[in-house]
GROMACS .gro file of C-alpha atoms in nm:
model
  347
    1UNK     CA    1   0.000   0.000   0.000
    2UNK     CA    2   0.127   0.357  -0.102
    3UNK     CA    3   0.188   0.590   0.150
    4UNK     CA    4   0.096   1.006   0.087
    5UNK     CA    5   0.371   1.204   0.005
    6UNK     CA    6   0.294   1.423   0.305
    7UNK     CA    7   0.217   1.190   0.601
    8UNK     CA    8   0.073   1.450   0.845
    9UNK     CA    9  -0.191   1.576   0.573
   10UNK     CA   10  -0.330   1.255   0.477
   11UNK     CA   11  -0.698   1.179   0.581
   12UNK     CA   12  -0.752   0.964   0.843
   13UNK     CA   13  -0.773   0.621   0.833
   14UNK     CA   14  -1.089   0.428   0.970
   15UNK     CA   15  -1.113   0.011   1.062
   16UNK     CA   16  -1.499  -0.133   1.079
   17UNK     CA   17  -1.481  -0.361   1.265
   18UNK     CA   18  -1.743  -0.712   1.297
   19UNK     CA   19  -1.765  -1.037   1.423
   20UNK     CA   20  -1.975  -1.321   1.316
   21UNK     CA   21  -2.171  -1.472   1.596
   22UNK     CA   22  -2.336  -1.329   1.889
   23UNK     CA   23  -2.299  -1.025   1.833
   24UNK     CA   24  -2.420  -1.042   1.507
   25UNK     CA   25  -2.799  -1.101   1.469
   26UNK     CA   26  -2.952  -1.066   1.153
   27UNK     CA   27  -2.607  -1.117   0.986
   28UNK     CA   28  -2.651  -0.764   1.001
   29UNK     CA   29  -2.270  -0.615   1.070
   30UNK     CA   30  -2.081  -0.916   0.880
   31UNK     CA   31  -2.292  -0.819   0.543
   32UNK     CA   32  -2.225  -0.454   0.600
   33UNK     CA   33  -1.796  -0.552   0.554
   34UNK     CA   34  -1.896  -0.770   0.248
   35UNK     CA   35  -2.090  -0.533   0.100
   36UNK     CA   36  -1.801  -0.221   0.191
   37UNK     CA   37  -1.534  -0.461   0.053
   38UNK     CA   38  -1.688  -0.528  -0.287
   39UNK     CA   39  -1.759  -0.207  -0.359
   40UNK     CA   40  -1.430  -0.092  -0.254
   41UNK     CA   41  -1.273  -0.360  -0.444
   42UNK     CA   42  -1.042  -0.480  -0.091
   43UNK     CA   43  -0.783  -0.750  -0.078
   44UNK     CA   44  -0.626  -0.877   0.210
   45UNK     CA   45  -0.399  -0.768   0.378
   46UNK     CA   46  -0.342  -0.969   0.683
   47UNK     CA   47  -0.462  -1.249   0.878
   48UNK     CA   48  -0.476  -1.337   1.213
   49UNK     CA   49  -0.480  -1.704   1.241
   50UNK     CA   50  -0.763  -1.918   1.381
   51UNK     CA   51  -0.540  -2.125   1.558
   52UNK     CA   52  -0.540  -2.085   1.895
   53UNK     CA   53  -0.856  -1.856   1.863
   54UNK     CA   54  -1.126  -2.055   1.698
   55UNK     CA   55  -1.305  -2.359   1.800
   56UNK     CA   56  -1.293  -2.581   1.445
   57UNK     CA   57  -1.572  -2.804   1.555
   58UNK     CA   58  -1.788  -2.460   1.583
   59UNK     CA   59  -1.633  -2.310   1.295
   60UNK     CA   60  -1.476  -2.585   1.090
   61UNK     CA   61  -1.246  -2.456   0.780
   62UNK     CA   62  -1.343  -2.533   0.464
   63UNK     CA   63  -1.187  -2.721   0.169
   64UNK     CA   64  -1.195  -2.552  -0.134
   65UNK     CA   65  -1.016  -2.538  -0.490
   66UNK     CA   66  -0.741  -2.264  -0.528
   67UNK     CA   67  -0.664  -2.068  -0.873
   68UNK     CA   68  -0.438  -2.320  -0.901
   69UNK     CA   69  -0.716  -2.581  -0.922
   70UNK     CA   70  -0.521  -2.786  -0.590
   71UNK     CA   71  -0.747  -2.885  -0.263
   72UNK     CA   72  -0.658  -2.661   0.016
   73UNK     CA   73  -0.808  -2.546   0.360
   74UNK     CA   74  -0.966  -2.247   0.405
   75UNK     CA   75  -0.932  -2.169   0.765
   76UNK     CA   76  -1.126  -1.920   0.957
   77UNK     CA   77  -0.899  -1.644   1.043
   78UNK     CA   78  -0.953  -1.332   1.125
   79UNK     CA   79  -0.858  -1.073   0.777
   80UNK     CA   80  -0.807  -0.689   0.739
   81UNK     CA   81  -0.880  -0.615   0.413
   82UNK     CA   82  -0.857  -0.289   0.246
   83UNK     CA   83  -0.809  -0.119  -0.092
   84UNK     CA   84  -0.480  -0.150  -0.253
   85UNK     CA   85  -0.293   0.117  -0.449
   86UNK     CA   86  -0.058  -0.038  -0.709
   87UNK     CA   87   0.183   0.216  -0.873
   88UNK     CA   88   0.065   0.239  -1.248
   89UNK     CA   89  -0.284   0.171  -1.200
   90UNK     CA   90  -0.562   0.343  -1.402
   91UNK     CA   91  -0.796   0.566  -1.206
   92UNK     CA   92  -1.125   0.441  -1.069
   93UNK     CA   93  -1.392   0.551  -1.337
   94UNK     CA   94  -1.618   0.795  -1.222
   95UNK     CA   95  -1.930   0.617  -1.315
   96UNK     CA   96  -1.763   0.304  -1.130
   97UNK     CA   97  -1.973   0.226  -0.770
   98UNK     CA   98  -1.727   0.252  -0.522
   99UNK     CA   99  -1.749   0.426  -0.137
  100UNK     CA  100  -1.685   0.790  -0.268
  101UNK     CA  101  -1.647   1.113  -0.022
  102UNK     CA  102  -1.900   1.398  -0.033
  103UNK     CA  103  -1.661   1.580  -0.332
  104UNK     CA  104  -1.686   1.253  -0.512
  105UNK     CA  105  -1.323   1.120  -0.453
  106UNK     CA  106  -1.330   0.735  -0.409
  107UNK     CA  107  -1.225   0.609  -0.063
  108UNK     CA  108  -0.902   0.469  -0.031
  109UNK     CA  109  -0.840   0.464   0.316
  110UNK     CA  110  -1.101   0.244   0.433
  111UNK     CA  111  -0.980  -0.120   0.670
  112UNK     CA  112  -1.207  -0.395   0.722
  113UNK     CA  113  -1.187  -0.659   0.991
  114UNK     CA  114  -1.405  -0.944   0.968
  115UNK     CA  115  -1.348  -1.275   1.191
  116UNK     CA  116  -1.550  -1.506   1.418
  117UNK     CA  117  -1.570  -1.441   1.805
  118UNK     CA  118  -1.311  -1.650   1.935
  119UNK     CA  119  -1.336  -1.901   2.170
  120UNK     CA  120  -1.054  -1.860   2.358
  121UNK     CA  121  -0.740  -1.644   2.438
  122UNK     CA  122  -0.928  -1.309   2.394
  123UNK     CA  123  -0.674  -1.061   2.532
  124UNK     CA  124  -0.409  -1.214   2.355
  125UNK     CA  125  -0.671  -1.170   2.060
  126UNK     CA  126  -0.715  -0.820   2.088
  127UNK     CA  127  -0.380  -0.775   2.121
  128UNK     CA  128  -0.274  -0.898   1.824
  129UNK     CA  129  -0.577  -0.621   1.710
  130UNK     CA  130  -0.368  -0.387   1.845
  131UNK     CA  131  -0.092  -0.473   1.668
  132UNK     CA  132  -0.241  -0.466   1.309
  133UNK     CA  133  -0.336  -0.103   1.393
  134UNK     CA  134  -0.042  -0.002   1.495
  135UNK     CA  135   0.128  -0.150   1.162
  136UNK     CA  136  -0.137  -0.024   0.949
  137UNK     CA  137  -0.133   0.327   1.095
  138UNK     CA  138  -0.537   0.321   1.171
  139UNK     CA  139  -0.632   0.643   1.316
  140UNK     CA  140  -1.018   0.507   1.429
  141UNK     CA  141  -1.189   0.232   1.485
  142UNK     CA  142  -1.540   0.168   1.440
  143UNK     CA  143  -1.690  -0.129   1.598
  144UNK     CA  144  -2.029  -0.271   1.482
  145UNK     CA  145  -2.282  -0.516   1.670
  146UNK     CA  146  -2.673  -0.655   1.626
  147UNK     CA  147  -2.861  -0.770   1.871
  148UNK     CA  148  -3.205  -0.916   1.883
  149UNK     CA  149  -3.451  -0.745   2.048
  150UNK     CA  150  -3.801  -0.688   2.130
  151UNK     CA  151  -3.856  -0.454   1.792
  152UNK     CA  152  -4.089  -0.445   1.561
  153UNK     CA  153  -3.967  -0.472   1.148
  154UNK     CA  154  -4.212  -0.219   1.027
  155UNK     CA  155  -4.001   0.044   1.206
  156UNK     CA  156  -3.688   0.209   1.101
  157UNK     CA  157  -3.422  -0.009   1.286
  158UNK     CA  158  -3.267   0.197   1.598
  159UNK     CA  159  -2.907   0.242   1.580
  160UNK     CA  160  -2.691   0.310   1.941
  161UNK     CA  161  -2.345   0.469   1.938
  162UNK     CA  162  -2.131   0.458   2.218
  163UNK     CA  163  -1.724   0.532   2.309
  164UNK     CA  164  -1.512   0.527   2.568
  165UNK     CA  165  -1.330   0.823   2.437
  166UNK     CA  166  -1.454   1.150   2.576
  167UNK     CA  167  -1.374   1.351   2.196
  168UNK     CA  168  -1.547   1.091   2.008
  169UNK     CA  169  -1.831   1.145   2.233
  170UNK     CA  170  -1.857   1.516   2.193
  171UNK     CA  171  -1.746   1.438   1.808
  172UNK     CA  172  -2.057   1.258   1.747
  173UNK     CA  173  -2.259   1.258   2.012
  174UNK     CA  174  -2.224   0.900   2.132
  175UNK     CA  175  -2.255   0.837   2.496
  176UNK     CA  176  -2.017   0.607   2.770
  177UNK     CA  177  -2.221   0.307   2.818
  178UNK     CA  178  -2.344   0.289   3.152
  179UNK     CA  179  -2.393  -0.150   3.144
  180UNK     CA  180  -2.196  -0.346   3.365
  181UNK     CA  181  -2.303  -0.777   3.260
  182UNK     CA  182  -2.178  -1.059   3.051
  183UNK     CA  183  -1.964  -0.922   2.735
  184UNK     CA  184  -1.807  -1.040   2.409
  185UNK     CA  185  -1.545  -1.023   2.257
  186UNK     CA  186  -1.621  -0.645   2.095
  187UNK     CA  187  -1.635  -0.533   2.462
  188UNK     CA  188  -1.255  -0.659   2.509
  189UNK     CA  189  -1.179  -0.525   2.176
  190UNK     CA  190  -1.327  -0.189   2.286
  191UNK     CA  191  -1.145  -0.158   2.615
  192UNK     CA  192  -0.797  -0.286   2.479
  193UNK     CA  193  -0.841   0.040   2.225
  194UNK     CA  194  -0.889   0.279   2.485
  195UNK     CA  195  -0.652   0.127   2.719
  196UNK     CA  196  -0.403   0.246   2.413
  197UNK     CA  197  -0.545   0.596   2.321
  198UNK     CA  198  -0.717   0.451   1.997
  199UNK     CA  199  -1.006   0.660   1.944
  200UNK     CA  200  -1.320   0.424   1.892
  201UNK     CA  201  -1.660   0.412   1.850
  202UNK     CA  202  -1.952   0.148   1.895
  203UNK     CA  203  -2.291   0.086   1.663
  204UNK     CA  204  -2.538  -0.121   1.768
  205UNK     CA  205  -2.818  -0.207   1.596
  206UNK     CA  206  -3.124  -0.380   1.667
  207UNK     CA  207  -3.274  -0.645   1.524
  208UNK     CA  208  -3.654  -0.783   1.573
  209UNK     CA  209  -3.617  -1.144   1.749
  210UNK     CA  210  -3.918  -1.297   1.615
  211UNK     CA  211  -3.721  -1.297   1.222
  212UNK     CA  212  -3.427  -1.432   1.388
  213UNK     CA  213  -3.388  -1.736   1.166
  214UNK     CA  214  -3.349  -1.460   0.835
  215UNK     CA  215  -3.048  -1.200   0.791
  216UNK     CA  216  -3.204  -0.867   0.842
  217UNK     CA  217  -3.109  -0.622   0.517
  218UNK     CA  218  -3.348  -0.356   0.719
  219UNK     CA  219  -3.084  -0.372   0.958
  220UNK     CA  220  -2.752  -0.378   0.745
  221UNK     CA  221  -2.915  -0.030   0.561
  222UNK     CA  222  -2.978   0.075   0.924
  223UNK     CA  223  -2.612   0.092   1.015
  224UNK     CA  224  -2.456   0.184   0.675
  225UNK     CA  225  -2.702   0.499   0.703
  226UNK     CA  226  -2.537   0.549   1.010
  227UNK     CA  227  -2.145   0.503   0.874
  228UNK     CA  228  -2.249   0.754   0.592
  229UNK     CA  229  -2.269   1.022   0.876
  230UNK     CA  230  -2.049   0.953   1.072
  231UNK     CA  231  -1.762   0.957   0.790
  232UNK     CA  232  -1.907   1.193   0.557
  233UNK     CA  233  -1.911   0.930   0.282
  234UNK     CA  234  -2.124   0.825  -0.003
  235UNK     CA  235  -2.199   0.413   0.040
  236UNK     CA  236  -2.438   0.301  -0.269
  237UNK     CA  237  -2.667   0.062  -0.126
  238UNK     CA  238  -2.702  -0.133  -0.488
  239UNK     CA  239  -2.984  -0.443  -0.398
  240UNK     CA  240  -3.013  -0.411  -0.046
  241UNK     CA  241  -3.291  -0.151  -0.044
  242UNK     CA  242  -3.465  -0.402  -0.266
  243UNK     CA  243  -3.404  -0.708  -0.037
  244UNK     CA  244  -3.509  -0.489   0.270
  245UNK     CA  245  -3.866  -0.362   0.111
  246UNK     CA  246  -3.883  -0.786   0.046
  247UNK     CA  247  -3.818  -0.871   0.360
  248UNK     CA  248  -4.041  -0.619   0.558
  249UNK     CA  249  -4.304  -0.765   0.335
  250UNK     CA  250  -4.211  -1.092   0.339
  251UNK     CA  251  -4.309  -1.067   0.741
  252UNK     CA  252  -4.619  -0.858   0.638
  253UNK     CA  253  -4.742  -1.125   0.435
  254UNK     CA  254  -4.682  -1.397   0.679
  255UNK     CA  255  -4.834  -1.180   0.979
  256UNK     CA  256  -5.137  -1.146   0.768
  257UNK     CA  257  -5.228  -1.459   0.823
  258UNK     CA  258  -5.136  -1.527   1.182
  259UNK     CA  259  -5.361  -1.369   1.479
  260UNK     CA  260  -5.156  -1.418   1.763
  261UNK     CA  261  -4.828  -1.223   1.529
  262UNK     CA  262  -5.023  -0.955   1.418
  263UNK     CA  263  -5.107  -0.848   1.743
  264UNK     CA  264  -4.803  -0.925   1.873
  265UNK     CA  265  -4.654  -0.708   1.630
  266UNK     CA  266  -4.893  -0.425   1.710
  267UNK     CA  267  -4.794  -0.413   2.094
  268UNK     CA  268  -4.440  -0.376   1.958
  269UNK     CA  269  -4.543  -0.124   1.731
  270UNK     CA  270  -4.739   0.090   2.008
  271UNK     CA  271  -4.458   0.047   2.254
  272UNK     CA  272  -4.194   0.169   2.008
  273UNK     CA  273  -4.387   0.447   1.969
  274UNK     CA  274  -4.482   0.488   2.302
  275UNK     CA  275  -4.100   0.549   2.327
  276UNK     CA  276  -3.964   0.725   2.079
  277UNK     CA  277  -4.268   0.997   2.171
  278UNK     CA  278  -4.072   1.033   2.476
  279UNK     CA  279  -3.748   1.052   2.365
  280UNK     CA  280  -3.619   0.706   2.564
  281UNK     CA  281  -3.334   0.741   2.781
  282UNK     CA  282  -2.971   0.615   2.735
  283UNK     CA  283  -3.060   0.412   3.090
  284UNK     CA  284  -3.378   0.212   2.919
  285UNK     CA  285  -3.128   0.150   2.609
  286UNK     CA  286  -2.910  -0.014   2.823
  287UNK     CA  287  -3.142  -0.156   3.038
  288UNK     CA  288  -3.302  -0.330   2.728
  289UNK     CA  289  -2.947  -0.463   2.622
  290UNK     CA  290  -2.890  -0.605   2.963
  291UNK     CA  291  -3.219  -0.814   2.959
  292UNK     CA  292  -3.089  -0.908   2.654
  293UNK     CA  293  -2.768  -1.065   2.782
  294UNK     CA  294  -2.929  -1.218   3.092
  295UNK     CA  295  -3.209  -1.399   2.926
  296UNK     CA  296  -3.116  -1.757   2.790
  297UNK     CA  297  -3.074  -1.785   2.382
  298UNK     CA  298  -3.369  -1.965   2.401
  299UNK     CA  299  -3.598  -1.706   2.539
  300UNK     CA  300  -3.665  -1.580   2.207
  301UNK     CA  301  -3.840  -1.912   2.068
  302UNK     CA  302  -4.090  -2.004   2.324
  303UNK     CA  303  -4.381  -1.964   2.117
  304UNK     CA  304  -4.261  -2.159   1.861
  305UNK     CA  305  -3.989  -2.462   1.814
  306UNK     CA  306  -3.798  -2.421   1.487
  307UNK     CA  307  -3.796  -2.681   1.278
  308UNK     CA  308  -3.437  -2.904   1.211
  309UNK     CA  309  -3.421  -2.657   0.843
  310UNK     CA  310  -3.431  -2.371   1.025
  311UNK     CA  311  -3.219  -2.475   1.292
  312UNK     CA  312  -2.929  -2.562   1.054
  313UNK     CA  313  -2.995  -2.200   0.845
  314UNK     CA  314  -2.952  -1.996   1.179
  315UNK     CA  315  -2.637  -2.190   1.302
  316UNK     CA  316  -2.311  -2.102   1.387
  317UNK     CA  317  -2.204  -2.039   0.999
  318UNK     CA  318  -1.852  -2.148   0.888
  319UNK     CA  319  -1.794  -1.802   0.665
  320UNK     CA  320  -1.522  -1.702   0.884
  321UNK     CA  321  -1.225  -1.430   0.838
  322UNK     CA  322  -1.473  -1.283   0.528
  323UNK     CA  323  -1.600  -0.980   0.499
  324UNK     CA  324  -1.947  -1.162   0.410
  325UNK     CA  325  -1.944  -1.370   0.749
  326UNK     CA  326  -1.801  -1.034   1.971
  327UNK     CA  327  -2.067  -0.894   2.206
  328UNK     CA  328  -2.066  -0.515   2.301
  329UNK     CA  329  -2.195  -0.352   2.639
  330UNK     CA  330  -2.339  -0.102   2.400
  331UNK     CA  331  -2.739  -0.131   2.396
  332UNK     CA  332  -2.946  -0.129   2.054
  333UNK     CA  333  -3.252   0.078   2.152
  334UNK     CA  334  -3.582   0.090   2.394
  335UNK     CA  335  -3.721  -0.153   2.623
  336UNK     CA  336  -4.033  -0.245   2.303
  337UNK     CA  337  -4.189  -0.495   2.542
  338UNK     CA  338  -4.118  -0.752   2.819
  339UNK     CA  339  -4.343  -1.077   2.642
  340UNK     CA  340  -4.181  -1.272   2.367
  341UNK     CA  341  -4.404  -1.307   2.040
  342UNK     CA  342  -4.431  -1.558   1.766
  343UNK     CA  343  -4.141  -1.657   1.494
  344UNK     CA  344  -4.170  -1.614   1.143
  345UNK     CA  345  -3.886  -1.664   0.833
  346UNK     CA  346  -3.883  -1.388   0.590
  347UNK     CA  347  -3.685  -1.513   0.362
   0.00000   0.00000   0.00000
């Protein structure tokens, strides 16, 4: 990668940050980094291996064919990607989707990390985190999560933003998470960060529970609105506002013919609204994400078993280390409502 001829004037450089697991509900935050990195065109830069990190049995590698057409293991590391800047190479068209600034420059100085939550060693993890930064020259990181919560889909999806670092706060008007209960491995990311003056930021996003067996483009749109502020940036959004108008109807359809949904639904619905009238508190935010990490996975599917299909579609996944595939203390939105309703796949 190129560096600027002058080093102090260069814009700064930004890692997103996701992990796929339970912080990730919807698939919301790993399709965000696979949609970034195909627009931006990123290759890899670096890996941070699985071993030592990953349980395979969880998260097995895969075999696939290389270009070479041999049988090799794809393992699921942890990879930065980002855009690379080969001497001699033509300039991106301007009719050419890419992540472009407000003036219509393309972004070049855009990282990606995409991995699995690890299973072990997590200090040691983020240290090696660290590390990458510090050889990359990242300026800021920004940290995504999803969470599934007790929101309805025919509402825009609430965003949260918190930081540990007082100027990003003040920056963007984030606030320190007040929630103190069980954490993943975004939270140790987020604390090894400060602990070195890196300036970062969390997003959370939240996700209604009773889709939770379908990714959540509603969601993913949600938090690339979000990054588009934030950075000042220009993301095209090519078939995902499709896909999200198809899944929102998708449930429509389905609650249409299901009582006991549509009214569940509604009660969502009224509480949201209920809320956002009175401009909800950064205490009921995290209030809502600590009920969320106390109650048992399981909570969510009371009212309705899924079947063995569904159950193998909302596993664990096995796209590791890619951009297309951690647990924050930073809370998605309101407290929408204590009972849990019916399931339905929008797919």
């Amino acid at each position: 990668m190129t560096e600027p001829a002058d080093q102090h004037a260069r814009r700064p450089r930004i890692m997103i940050a996701a992990f796929e697991g339970w912080s990730d509900a919807g698939a919301a935050t790993t399709t965000v980094l696979q949609h970034l990195a195909e627009l931006i065109d990123a290759e890899v830069l670096h890996a941070i291996g699985a071993e030592g990190y990953v349980d395979f049995q969880v998260h097995r590698p895969k075999i696939v064919f290389d270009e070479q057409g041999d049988r090799v293991l794809d393992w699921p590391d942890t990879r930065l990607y980002g855009k690379v800047q080969r001497p001699g190479a033509e300039a991106i068209d301007p009719d050419t989707e890419t992540v472009r600034r407000i003036d219509g420059t393309p972004v070049t100085d855009l990282f990606l990390l995409a991995g699995v939550e690890p299973a072990r060693d997590w200090l040691s993890f983020a240290e090696e985190i660290i590390e990458l930064i510090d050889v990359w020259d990242i300026d800021s990181v920004i940290l995504l999560g999803s969470m599934f919560s007790d929101a309805p889909h025919s509402r825009p999806i609430a965003i949260s933003m918190s930081s540990e670092d007082a100027s990003r706060r003040a920056e963007t008007g984030a606030e320190r998470s007040t929630y103190e209960g069980p954490a993943g491995i975004s939270t140790v990311v987020d604390l090894a960060l400060a602990a070195e003056g890196i300036e970062s930021l969390s997003l959370w996003a939240q996700v209604p529970h009773y889709v939770h067996s379908a990714p959540s483009p509603k969601a993913t749109l949600a938090i690339l609105d979000r990054l588009e502020e934030l950075l000042d940036i220009v993301i095209p959004r090519g078939a995902l506002l499709d896909e999200a108008t198809e899944w929102e109807a998708n449930i429509d359809r389905i609650a249409a013919t299901d009582e006991e949904m549509t009214q569940y639904i509604k009660r969502l619905e009224e509480s949201r609204d209920a809320n956002m009238a009175a401009e909800t508190t950064g205490d009921a935010l995290a209030l809502e994400f600590e009920k969320f990490l106390e109650q048992p996975r399981a909570d969510h599917q009371e009212f309705a078993e899924p079947s063995a299909d569904d159950a193998a579609e909302s596993g664990s996944g096995d796209d590791a280390g890619s951009p297309a595939g951690g647990a924050s203390d930073e809370p998605g939105e309101s407290d929408e409502s204590d009972d849990q309703g019916p399931e339905t796949d929008a797919r």
